[in-house]
XYZ file of N, CA and C in Angstrom:
837
model
N 72.216 104.897 101.111
C 73.379 104.388 100.663
C 72.461 104.015 99.184
N 73.912 103.809 98.255
C 73.552 103.832 96.911
C 73.280 101.907 96.310
N 72.506 101.704 95.954
C 72.196 100.322 96.121
C 73.576 99.357 95.217
N 73.309 97.936 96.056
C 74.540 97.033 95.424
C 74.538 97.290 93.440
N 75.400 97.067 93.406
C 75.917 97.358 91.706
C 75.402 95.568 91.020
N 75.196 95.124 89.871
C 75.740 93.665 89.287
C 76.611 93.477 89.715
N 77.101 92.026 89.608
C 78.077 91.174 89.665
C 79.173 91.242 88.666
N 79.888 92.319 88.212
C 80.989 92.180 87.692
C 82.276 91.963 88.175
N 82.986 91.667 88.022
C 84.008 91.116 89.700
C 85.496 91.901 88.256
N 86.192 92.100 89.416
C 87.725 92.625 88.757
C 88.811 90.881 88.087
N 89.114 90.488 86.895
C 89.621 89.561 86.481
C 91.067 89.819 87.148
N 92.130 88.765 87.578
C 93.601 89.063 88.131
C 93.566 88.328 86.523
N 94.170 88.371 85.091
C 94.582 87.596 84.354
C 95.791 87.019 85.020
N 95.818 85.821 83.743
C 96.944 84.929 83.931
C 98.390 85.442 84.101
N 99.523 84.968 85.359
C 100.653 86.428 84.962
C 101.283 85.465 83.976
N 101.984 85.787 83.052
C 103.066 85.493 82.032
C 103.859 84.753 82.592
N 104.625 84.014 81.910
C 105.820 83.134 82.255
C 106.835 83.948 82.638
N 107.759 83.316 83.165
C 109.040 84.334 83.719
C 110.106 83.418 83.329
N 110.655 83.074 82.531
C 111.961 81.947 81.946
C 112.788 82.370 82.550
N 112.869 83.472 82.550
C 114.086 83.778 82.935
C 114.541 83.570 84.449
N 113.860 82.737 85.196
C 113.552 83.710 86.562
C 113.319 81.476 86.794
N 112.852 80.477 86.368
C 112.517 79.364 86.333
C 112.969 78.371 85.557
N 113.283 77.654 85.863
C 113.540 76.898 84.548
C 113.079 75.126 85.196
N 112.020 74.005 83.885
C 111.729 73.506 84.549
C 111.718 72.840 85.833
N 113.518 72.310 86.093
C 113.542 71.804 87.183
C 113.264 72.097 88.633
N 113.205 73.903 88.724
C 112.620 74.623 89.907
C 111.350 74.564 89.877
N 110.841 74.430 89.182
C 109.200 74.260 89.101
C 109.238 72.884 89.785
N 109.744 72.058 89.354
C 109.171 70.689 89.951
C 109.686 70.205 91.203
N 110.844 70.641 91.559
C 111.222 70.781 93.421
C 110.479 72.162 93.835
N 109.263 72.958 93.315
C 108.787 74.139 93.778
C 107.174 73.295 94.094
N 106.823 72.682 93.113
C 105.819 71.867 93.454
C 106.334 70.759 94.219
N 106.949 70.398 94.497
C 107.069 69.122 95.573
C 107.236 69.561 96.607
N 108.019 70.490 97.185
C 107.977 71.108 98.569
C 106.331 71.673 98.576
N 105.437 72.788 97.460
C 104.097 72.790 98.091
C 103.440 71.438 98.480
N 103.514 70.657 97.268
C 102.550 68.994 97.975
C 102.990 69.159 99.267
N 104.233 68.969 99.705
C 104.006 68.200 101.171
C 104.243 69.421 101.888
N 103.859 70.779 101.726
C 103.174 71.875 102.941
C 101.815 71.487 103.146
N 101.506 71.192 101.571
C 99.769 71.414 101.495
C 99.470 70.281 102.575
N 99.895 69.258 102.011
C 99.720 67.461 102.655
C 99.576 67.793 104.229
N 100.755 68.364 105.017
C 100.917 68.237 105.837
C 99.745 69.472 106.831
N 99.793 70.407 106.381
C 98.164 71.432 106.341
C 97.339 70.984 106.445
N 96.723 69.894 105.395
C 95.653 69.752 105.424
C 95.239 68.351 106.319
N 96.337 67.613 106.496
C 96.035 66.946 107.532
C 96.052 66.983 108.519
N 96.455 67.931 108.861
C 96.203 68.623 110.358
C 94.969 69.674 110.342
N 93.898 69.695 109.314
C 92.933 70.826 109.345
C 92.969 71.893 109.383
N 93.574 72.109 108.364
C 94.228 73.524 108.496
C 94.066 74.367 109.298
N 95.172 73.579 110.237
C 94.865 74.924 111.646
C 96.111 75.963 110.943
N 96.376 76.712 112.027
C 97.171 78.557 111.600
C 98.566 78.006 111.831
N 99.149 78.764 111.002
C 100.457 78.223 110.247
C 101.043 78.205 112.164
N 102.249 77.857 112.653
C 102.822 77.575 113.369
C 103.854 78.636 113.378
N 104.107 79.504 114.353
C 105.692 79.922 114.144
C 106.060 80.253 115.499
N 107.116 81.303 115.463
C 108.209 81.436 116.860
C 108.376 83.485 116.566
N 107.210 83.742 116.612
C 107.113 85.682 116.678
C 106.021 85.707 116.545
N 105.829 86.319 116.838
C 104.181 87.020 117.115
C 104.083 88.657 117.034
N 105.766 89.299 116.662
C 105.370 90.652 116.581
C 104.733 91.573 115.952
N 104.118 92.343 116.172
C 103.826 94.066 116.075
C 104.880 94.999 115.727
N 104.894 94.923 114.621
C 105.825 96.278 114.011
C 105.373 97.475 114.172
N 104.434 97.759 113.396
C 103.862 99.110 112.627
C 102.542 99.356 112.909
N 101.812 100.500 112.384
C 100.675 100.732 112.427
C 100.459 102.066 112.109
N 100.613 102.296 110.539
C 100.730 104.021 109.927
C 99.321 103.811 109.131
N 99.261 105.086 108.497
C 98.613 105.945 107.956
C 98.988 105.997 106.515
N 98.710 105.551 105.329
C 99.598 105.234 104.378
C 98.758 106.491 103.159
N 97.454 106.656 103.596
C 96.886 108.154 103.423
C 95.752 107.943 103.593
N 94.992 109.528 102.497
C 93.464 109.483 103.131
C 92.665 109.576 101.889
N 91.526 108.736 102.222
C 90.599 109.274 101.122
C 89.818 110.718 101.351
N 88.907 110.425 99.785
C 87.797 111.645 99.404
C 87.798 112.173 100.466
N 87.029 112.288 101.256
C 86.514 112.683 102.848
C 87.531 112.860 104.029
N 88.910 112.412 103.561
C 90.077 112.489 104.738
C 89.897 111.355 105.519
N 89.374 110.498 104.955
C 89.854 109.084 106.356
C 90.920 108.367 106.422
N 91.692 108.298 107.237
C 92.425 107.690 106.812
C 92.368 106.264 106.260
N 93.828 105.812 105.961
C 93.962 104.252 105.004
C 94.725 103.762 106.146
N 94.658 102.594 106.508
C 96.096 102.225 107.475
C 96.102 101.019 106.879
N 97.653 100.767 107.692
C 98.131 99.629 107.295
C 98.788 99.105 108.671
N 98.690 97.766 108.889
C 99.360 97.259 109.961
C 100.034 96.740 109.591
N 101.831 96.261 110.290
C 102.523 95.550 109.567
C 103.137 94.423 111.122
N 103.107 93.159 110.848
C 103.371 92.009 111.478
C 104.803 91.081 110.842
N 105.011 90.729 112.037
C 106.349 89.706 111.426
C 107.294 89.604 111.794
N 108.492 89.638 110.648
C 110.161 90.225 110.452
C 110.186 91.226 109.397
N 110.636 92.067 110.685
C 111.293 93.225 109.403
C 112.180 92.489 108.080
N 112.315 92.962 106.584
C 113.649 92.324 106.210
C 112.781 91.150 105.782
N 112.116 90.290 105.917
C 111.588 89.058 105.433
C 111.046 89.375 104.077
N 110.306 87.947 103.494
C 109.948 88.057 102.391
C 108.394 89.455 102.975
N 108.193 89.925 101.794
C 107.178 90.877 102.230
C 105.765 90.952 101.035
N 104.805 90.554 101.900
C 103.733 90.370 101.711
C 102.378 91.236 102.016
N 101.658 91.675 101.322
C 100.603 92.692 101.897
C 99.165 91.925 101.080
N 98.306 91.996 101.951
C 97.169 91.440 102.132
C 95.673 93.029 102.294
N 95.124 92.861 101.713
C 94.386 94.204 101.006
C 92.868 93.480 101.114
N 91.741 93.952 102.469
C 90.615 93.305 102.577
C 89.581 93.428 101.516
N 89.298 94.746 101.620
C 88.275 95.880 100.648
C 88.827 96.536 99.353
N 88.146 96.930 98.330
C 89.217 97.346 97.822
C 87.200 98.089 96.928
N 86.361 97.275 96.752
C 85.239 97.515 96.297
C 84.021 97.440 97.710
N 83.727 99.240 98.525
C 83.317 99.328 99.175
C 81.785 98.198 99.657
N 81.338 97.690 98.905
C 80.288 96.892 99.012
C 80.649 95.076 99.258
N 81.823 94.954 98.836
C 82.501 93.728 99.054
C 83.436 93.308 99.920
N 82.699 93.076 101.785
C 83.345 93.102 102.842
C 83.735 92.224 103.134
N 83.739 90.673 103.089
C 83.810 90.145 103.614
C 85.478 89.720 104.020
N 86.240 90.766 103.043
C 87.474 90.789 103.683
C 88.026 91.111 104.723
N 86.886 91.813 105.393
C 87.359 92.329 106.438
C 87.779 91.399 107.812
N 87.100 90.351 107.460
C 87.023 88.957 108.656
C 88.131 88.422 108.673
N 88.698 88.288 107.026
C 90.291 87.576 106.813
C 91.116 88.754 107.466
N 91.172 90.299 107.387
C 92.341 90.752 107.773
C 91.943 90.804 109.574
N 91.264 90.907 109.885
C 90.937 90.695 111.175
C 91.531 89.384 111.845
N 91.605 88.239 111.572
C 92.376 87.620 111.422
C 93.435 87.015 111.862
N 94.131 87.810 110.330
C 95.264 87.537 110.060
C 96.383 88.578 111.288
N 95.448 89.287 111.659
C 96.117 90.503 112.694
C 95.925 89.444 114.224
N 95.180 88.753 114.255
C 95.323 87.511 115.553
C 95.892 86.505 115.645
N 96.790 86.501 114.990
C 97.074 84.922 114.505
C 98.085 84.984 114.436
N 98.858 83.949 114.437
C 100.866 83.719 114.634
C 101.146 84.057 113.708
N 102.073 85.160 112.902
C 103.018 85.680 111.696
C 104.161 84.671 112.078
N 104.509 83.568 110.774
C 105.992 82.808 110.368
C 106.725 83.967 110.715
N 108.264 83.483 111.347
C 109.339 83.920 110.978
C 109.793 84.055 109.900
N 110.357 85.316 109.514
C 111.231 85.587 107.928
C 110.030 85.867 107.047
N 108.700 86.490 107.394
C 107.142 87.149 106.657
C 106.864 87.916 106.980
N 107.371 89.610 106.424
C 107.150 90.032 106.377
C 105.333 90.924 106.253
N 104.531 90.967 106.878
C 103.059 91.188 106.844
C 103.212 92.338 106.811
N 101.765 93.176 105.524
C 101.452 94.408 105.573
C 99.957 93.607 104.903
N 99.078 94.178 105.853
C 97.688 94.208 106.197
C 96.764 95.912 106.222
N 96.685 95.622 104.583
C 95.340 97.236 104.800
C 93.981 96.954 105.137
N 93.283 96.609 106.113
C 91.702 95.972 106.207
C 91.508 96.908 104.408
N 90.578 97.672 104.504
C 90.033 98.983 103.541
C 91.173 99.895 102.861
N 91.200 99.348 101.250
C 91.572 100.799 100.759
C 90.385 102.090 99.977
N 89.467 101.399 100.560
C 88.266 102.305 100.160
C 87.777 102.482 101.223
N 87.972 103.172 102.666
C 87.087 103.505 103.574
C 85.542 104.032 103.725
N 85.516 105.004 102.642
C 84.876 106.325 102.149
C 83.472 105.789 101.707
N 83.808 103.963 100.893
C 82.640 103.170 100.183
C 82.309 101.867 100.879
N 83.689 101.597 102.051
C 83.225 100.638 102.437
C 81.810 101.762 103.974
N 82.063 102.432 104.061
C 81.126 103.330 105.369
C 79.712 103.118 104.511
N 79.599 103.872 103.282
C 78.631 104.289 102.618
C 78.095 102.765 101.624
N 78.738 101.327 101.969
C 77.888 100.214 101.525
C 77.949 100.812 99.919
N 78.814 101.145 99.855
C 78.627 101.404 98.025
C 80.145 100.870 97.384
N 79.728 100.497 95.903
C 81.185 100.074 95.159
C 82.694 101.057 95.281
N 81.720 101.900 94.767
C 82.922 103.192 94.152
C 83.485 104.300 96.157
N 84.018 105.065 95.105
C 85.006 105.544 96.411
C 83.943 106.565 96.556
N 84.021 107.694 97.464
C 83.054 109.093 97.500
C 83.210 109.782 96.314
N 83.300 110.009 95.283
C 83.637 109.979 93.797
C 82.552 109.266 92.809
N 82.105 108.035 94.083
C 82.183 107.344 92.962
C 82.296 106.128 91.646
N 83.833 106.294 92.034
C 84.809 106.149 91.351
C 84.715 104.589 91.688
N 85.135 103.329 90.617
C 85.782 102.406 90.711
C 86.571 102.179 91.142
N 87.589 102.180 92.180
C 89.677 102.241 92.251
C 90.200 100.828 91.859
N 88.713 100.127 91.532
C 90.089 98.539 90.867
C 89.932 99.251 89.411
N 89.004 100.260 88.807
C 89.692 100.651 87.530
C 90.383 101.808 87.119
N 91.002 102.313 88.159
C 91.457 103.568 88.468
C 92.669 103.629 88.400
N 94.107 101.947 88.315
C 95.154 102.264 88.554
C 95.792 102.733 87.286
N 97.116 102.939 87.235
C 97.701 103.527 86.425
C 98.241 102.395 85.340
N 97.571 100.938 85.574
C 98.114 100.135 84.322
C 97.292 99.994 83.389
N 97.475 99.755 82.274
C 96.144 99.497 80.722
C 94.876 99.893 81.651
N 95.313 101.358 82.051
C 94.141 102.796 81.989
C 93.158 102.916 80.946
N 91.576 103.018 81.149
C 91.377 103.544 80.218
C 90.143 103.838 80.685
N 89.486 104.738 80.029
C 87.651 105.665 80.059
C 86.664 104.479 80.348
N 85.797 104.722 81.100
C 84.528 103.640 80.948
C 83.581 104.823 82.034
N 82.509 105.139 81.414
C 81.780 105.361 81.840
C 81.958 106.952 82.127
N 80.813 107.496 83.232
C 80.746 108.519 83.622
C 80.622 108.498 85.199
N 80.699 109.984 85.495
C 79.928 109.418 87.071
C 78.689 109.236 87.352
N 78.329 108.128 88.441
C 77.542 107.364 88.356
C 77.315 106.085 87.973
N 77.556 105.885 87.251
C 78.099 104.714 86.310
C 79.368 103.391 87.063
N 78.535 102.119 87.463
C 79.323 101.407 88.189
C 80.395 101.210 88.543
N 81.046 101.157 87.048
C 82.396 100.718 86.579
C 82.897 101.901 86.458
N 82.690 103.538 86.896
C 83.314 104.687 86.413
C 84.736 104.851 86.654
N 85.738 104.736 85.816
C 87.463 104.801 86.060
C 87.858 105.827 86.714
N 87.608 107.105 86.713
C 87.914 107.630 86.842
C 87.841 109.641 85.837
N 88.547 110.139 85.859
C 88.814 111.039 85.172
C 89.950 110.663 84.168
N 91.123 110.064 84.787
C 92.249 110.091 84.379
C 92.401 108.689 85.660
N 93.879 108.008 84.938
C 95.016 107.042 85.401
C 95.014 107.628 86.984
N 94.493 106.791 88.141
C 95.246 106.869 89.255
C 94.670 108.435 89.786
N 93.625 108.783 89.266
C 92.963 110.390 89.756
C 92.663 110.394 91.134
N 92.430 109.240 91.613
C 91.485 109.151 93.180
C 92.800 109.258 94.374
N 92.822 110.082 95.251
C 93.546 109.704 96.834
C 94.133 108.282 97.024
N 92.641 107.406 97.042
C 93.124 106.303 97.702
C 93.852 105.421 96.719
N 93.347 105.541 95.397
C 94.267 104.927 94.558
C 96.363 105.414 94.777
N 96.289 106.664 94.241
C 97.600 106.811 94.896
C 98.451 106.767 96.125
N 97.698 106.556 97.064
C 98.085 106.336 98.407
C 98.549 104.325 98.423
N 97.579 104.163 97.958
C 98.518 102.410 97.443
C 99.454 102.806 96.766
N 98.997 103.230 95.259
C 100.377 102.869 94.420
C 101.983 103.291 95.326
N 102.308 104.779 95.636
C 103.272 105.290 96.380
C 103.895 104.099 97.677
N 102.365 102.992 98.008
C 103.295 102.655 99.925
C 103.307 100.886 98.916
N 102.833 100.752 97.745
C 103.556 99.686 97.414
C 104.869 99.528 96.520
N 105.291 101.039 95.725
C 106.114 101.580 95.622
C 107.351 101.494 96.603
N 107.074 101.743 97.725
C 108.092 101.922 98.964
C 108.180 100.369 99.463
N 107.125 99.426 99.555
C 107.347 98.621 100.275
C 107.842 97.310 99.240
N 107.215 97.580 98.245
C 107.667 96.396 96.912
C 107.267 95.033 97.288
N 106.342 94.566 97.801
C 106.216 93.479 97.965
C 106.322 92.141 96.933
N 106.403 91.218 97.325
C 106.663 89.562 96.887
C 105.475 89.225 96.127
N 104.493 89.502 97.099
C 103.001 88.844 97.041
C 101.818 89.952 97.440
N 101.102 89.967 96.671
C 100.002 90.938 97.223
C 98.326 89.574 97.160
N 97.736 90.307 98.055
C 96.498 89.146 97.693
C 95.096 90.237 98.227
N 93.871 90.227 96.998
C 93.263 91.666 96.526
C 91.969 90.709 97.293
N 91.408 90.976 98.377
C 90.028 90.227 98.578
C 88.678 91.016 97.222
N 88.048 90.411 97.172
C 86.828 90.336 96.573
C 85.521 89.952 96.946
N 84.046 90.037 95.797
C 83.640 89.612 96.318
C 82.248 89.421 95.154
N 81.630 88.848 94.547
C 81.076 87.149 95.021
C 80.875 85.953 94.483
N 82.068 86.013 93.248
C 82.367 84.590 92.027
C 82.591 83.733 92.848
N 83.033 83.279 94.458
C 83.949 82.469 94.761
C 84.737 81.649 93.585
N 85.664 81.983 92.962
C 86.441 81.631 92.241
C 88.155 82.589 92.382
N 88.988 81.586 92.026
C 90.288 82.184 91.606
C 91.167 81.652 90.535
N 91.408 82.948 89.590
C 91.362 82.623 88.287
C 93.115 81.638 88.135
N 93.171 81.095 87.217
C 94.336 80.013 87.307
C 95.657 81.691 86.593
N 96.866 80.804 87.493
C 97.960 81.643 86.900
C 99.193 80.832 86.379
N 100.489 80.881 86.620
C 101.068 80.225 85.606
C 102.796 80.291 86.059
N 103.689 79.610 85.930
C 104.845 79.715 87.001
C 104.667 79.826 88.453
N 105.605 80.629 89.304
C 105.387 80.711 90.576
C 103.928 81.464 91.714
N 103.597 82.034 90.675
C 101.896 82.597 90.688
C 101.085 81.688 90.863
N 101.452 81.118 89.746
C 100.349 80.103 89.217
C 100.165 78.710 90.904
N 101.587 78.715 91.392
C 101.694 77.752 91.944
C 101.117 78.132 93.421
N 101.640 79.908 93.785
C 100.792 80.139 94.606
C 98.962 80.099 94.315
N 98.414 80.235 93.680
C 96.824 80.213 93.577
C 96.637 78.924 93.682
N 97.208 78.128 93.078
C 96.642 76.746 93.505
C 96.975 76.161 95.001
N 98.061 76.933 95.757
C 98.198 76.391 97.095
C 96.526 77.207 97.545
N 96.715 78.367 97.632
C 95.293 79.076 97.975
C 93.945 78.115 97.902
N 93.808 77.954 96.748
C 92.676 76.996 96.067
C 92.359 75.607 96.841
N 93.798 74.738 97.401
C 93.486 73.850 97.637
C 93.123 73.924 99.073
N 93.955 75.390 99.833
C 93.340 75.156 101.186
C 92.264 75.509 101.782
N 91.857 76.291 100.746
C 90.275 76.719 101.516
C 89.011 76.316 100.523
N 89.177 75.588 99.566
C 89.074 75.064 98.644
C 87.832 75.923 97.541
N 88.025 76.745 97.103
C 87.837 77.786 96.185
C 88.059 77.616 95.287
N 87.533 77.254 94.252
C 87.795 76.561 93.268
C 88.714 77.853 92.092
N 89.617 77.111 90.764
C 90.493 77.770 90.341
C 89.407 77.675 88.913
N 89.523 78.893 88.073
C 88.568 79.267 87.188
C 88.247 80.520 86.519
N 88.477 80.499 85.338
C 88.895 81.770 84.653
C 87.659 82.752 84.250
N 88.262 83.698 84.850
C 86.608 84.685 84.867
C 86.363 85.193 83.537
N 85.531 85.448 82.536
C 85.196 85.228 81.332
C 84.117 86.685 80.988
N 84.560 87.279 79.971
C 83.740 88.396 79.822
C 84.003 89.781 80.957
N 83.506 90.944 80.767
C 83.740 92.014 81.319
C 85.115 92.716 81.100
N 85.115 94.138 81.013
C 86.468 95.337 81.317
C 87.434 95.396 82.196
N 88.287 94.495 81.949
C 88.965 94.493 83.244
C 90.808 95.822 83.300
N 90.585 97.035 83.079
C 91.410 98.068 82.874
C 91.326 98.825 84.031
N 92.838 99.185 84.214
C 93.153 99.780 85.487
C 92.612 99.579 87.063
N 93.074 97.629 86.761
C 92.752 96.695 87.666
C 94.214 96.730 89.029
N 93.733 96.942 90.350
C 94.465 96.739 91.007
C 95.977 95.564 91.303
N 95.865 94.761 91.139
C 96.821 93.171 91.041
C 97.064 93.168 90.002
N 96.657 93.747 88.739
C 97.236 93.659 87.234
C 98.899 94.165 87.677
N 98.147 95.738 88.054
C 99.461 96.809 88.229
C 100.188 96.668 89.156
N 100.346 95.849 89.970
C 100.605 95.458 90.933
C 102.147 94.203 90.544
N 101.382 93.654 89.632
C 102.687 92.234 88.812
C 103.210 93.315 87.567
N 102.893 94.390 86.989
C 103.480 94.839 85.892
C 104.698 96.209 87.039
N 104.437 96.637 87.960
C 104.657 97.956 88.063
C 105.852 97.682 89.529
N 105.267 96.548 90.253
C 106.754 96.397 91.469
C 107.164 94.888 90.714
N 108.629 95.402 91.102
C 109.771 94.386 90.473
C 109.515 93.064 90.773
N 109.359 92.214 90.070
C 109.278 90.423 90.141
C 108.054 90.260 91.501
N 106.863 91.158 91.737
C 105.999 91.188 92.224
C 104.965 90.155 91.404
N 104.392 89.350 92.477
C 103.325 88.767 92.377
C 101.935 88.985 92.848
N 100.700 89.071 92.349
C 99.803 89.404 92.778
C 98.590 88.450 92.390
N 97.225 88.160 92.903
C 96.067 87.692 92.672
C 95.175 88.088 93.347
N 93.628 88.107 92.624
C 92.562 88.158 93.314
C 91.876 86.696 93.712
N 91.469 87.413 95.010
C 90.841 85.729 95.364
C 89.192 86.366 95.971
N 88.343 85.815 94.749
C 86.808 86.114 94.392
C 86.385 85.228 95.939
N 85.644 86.140 96.777
C 85.165 85.169 98.124
C 83.728 84.702 97.135
N 83.102 84.085 98.533
C 81.598 84.246 98.284
C 81.010 85.038 98.675
N 79.562 84.599 98.798
C 78.888 85.505 98.763
C 78.760 85.812 100.563
N 78.633 84.779 101.092
C 78.769 84.808 102.859
C 80.418 84.156 103.301
N 81.196 84.893 104.169
C 81.749 84.119 104.803
C 81.925 84.220 106.673
N 82.037 83.026 107.068
C 81.814 83.085 108.331
C 83.079 83.658 109.089
N 83.124 83.756 110.491
C 84.395 83.515 111.281
C 85.268 82.599 111.155
N 85.249 81.215 111.305
C 85.805 79.731 111.137
C 86.533 80.032 109.211
N 85.317 80.516 108.465
C 85.736 80.371 107.035
C 87.479 81.734 107.096
N 87.158 82.767 107.956
C 88.104 83.800 107.421
C 89.192 83.310 108.197
N 89.786 82.681 109.238
C 90.652 81.392 110.269
C 90.860 80.846 108.743
N 90.496 79.878 108.312
C 90.493 79.735 107.477
C 91.711 80.376 105.898
N 91.062 80.837 105.967
C 91.421 81.623 104.862
C 92.504 82.564 105.037
N 93.320 83.146 106.849
C 93.924 83.588 106.917
C 95.455 82.399 107.421
N 94.956 81.467 107.656
C 95.709 80.264 107.564
C 96.791 80.533 106.466
N 95.295 80.071 105.340
C 95.899 79.823 103.888
C 97.250 80.787 102.974
N 96.729 82.437 103.600
C 97.712 83.111 103.271
C 99.335 83.406 103.942
N 99.317 82.868 105.417
C 100.472 82.187 105.648
C 101.285 81.656 105.527
N 100.667 80.266 105.085
C 100.858 79.166 104.607
C 101.612 79.275 103.153
N 100.867 80.134 101.884
C 101.858 80.347 100.946
C 102.852 81.366 101.411
N 102.755 82.385 101.974
C 103.645 83.039 102.083
C 104.373 82.143 102.296
N 104.606 81.327 103.292
C 105.645 80.555 103.680
C 106.360 79.885 102.769
N 105.573 78.953 101.915
C 106.436 78.535 100.785
C 107.279 79.934 100.215
N 106.301 80.941 99.731
C 107.203 81.796 98.957
C 108.960 82.083 99.826
N 108.335 82.170 100.961
C 109.799 82.459 101.808
C 110.528 81.639 101.369
N 110.480 80.395 101.493
C 111.150 79.140 101.273
C 112.024 78.382 100.186
N 111.135 79.630 99.436
C 111.806 78.867 97.877
C 113.297 79.426 98.146
N 114.230 79.137 97.056
C 115.680 79.302 97.087
C 115.145 81.169 96.361
N 116.271 81.909 97.486
C 116.381 83.119 96.845
C 117.012 83.472 94.965
N 117.873 82.131 94.571
C 117.967 82.639 93.183
C 116.852 82.166 92.589
N 115.715 81.279 93.151
C 114.673 81.313 91.811
C 114.216 82.294 91.868
N 114.006 82.821 93.212
C 113.560 84.102 93.239
C 113.788 85.488 92.663
N 114.846 85.496 92.218
C 115.857 86.779 91.663
C 115.668 87.952 92.315
N 115.831 88.204 93.576
C 114.699 89.465 94.573
C 116.305 90.176 94.393
């Protein structure tokens, strides 16, 4: 197995302000709603979100890896609801997110949320316990937005020979364009940080931070081109996406806290007036 590489992470840059969608009064109302929801959740010990539906909708193979391993997506909740996608693993040696995607599949999904769970988009790297895929490409430098050449095969941030050169990247790009998620959450390790954001996405990040205890802090340094979450924000209409940098370890209890946080910010997004989301 390839050794774990030094910890340089995928910074999810702050989302640009969206003035055409949100006025000052809208944010005040949304922040008050967020505060009320968070207060209730925190007071109850961040218990899993309650709901009326636990419907399993479908399980799909959305593509295959370099070695032909299926990339699977599980759909739970309500068809036609607000679409949220969670990606547990993109770097194969950062696997704590799998505990969260497992917990999400065992919890109650609130009505009105169309939840897609992708445990790993890098099944070969996950099996090999290496950052990149079987071609040793860093998939989080391979997405077709702001892509740039970086390194050569064997370099730990090798961005691939061209943008979206890898089958795993192609699969995710096609899938995201199909389902058009309103929100994407991408898990990494092990900085224990969520980068700050602006607008509604900033509210989502702050809510996740407060529910899980992961601090909001800007990641500095590094070269972040061809990043998955950045591609999603710029390529999916009105879509939001952010990276959650987990710590070095995660246990099952903490994973349940994170899964609850996912569902609670999804409810916050669901309950935002449609006129404010401009969907």
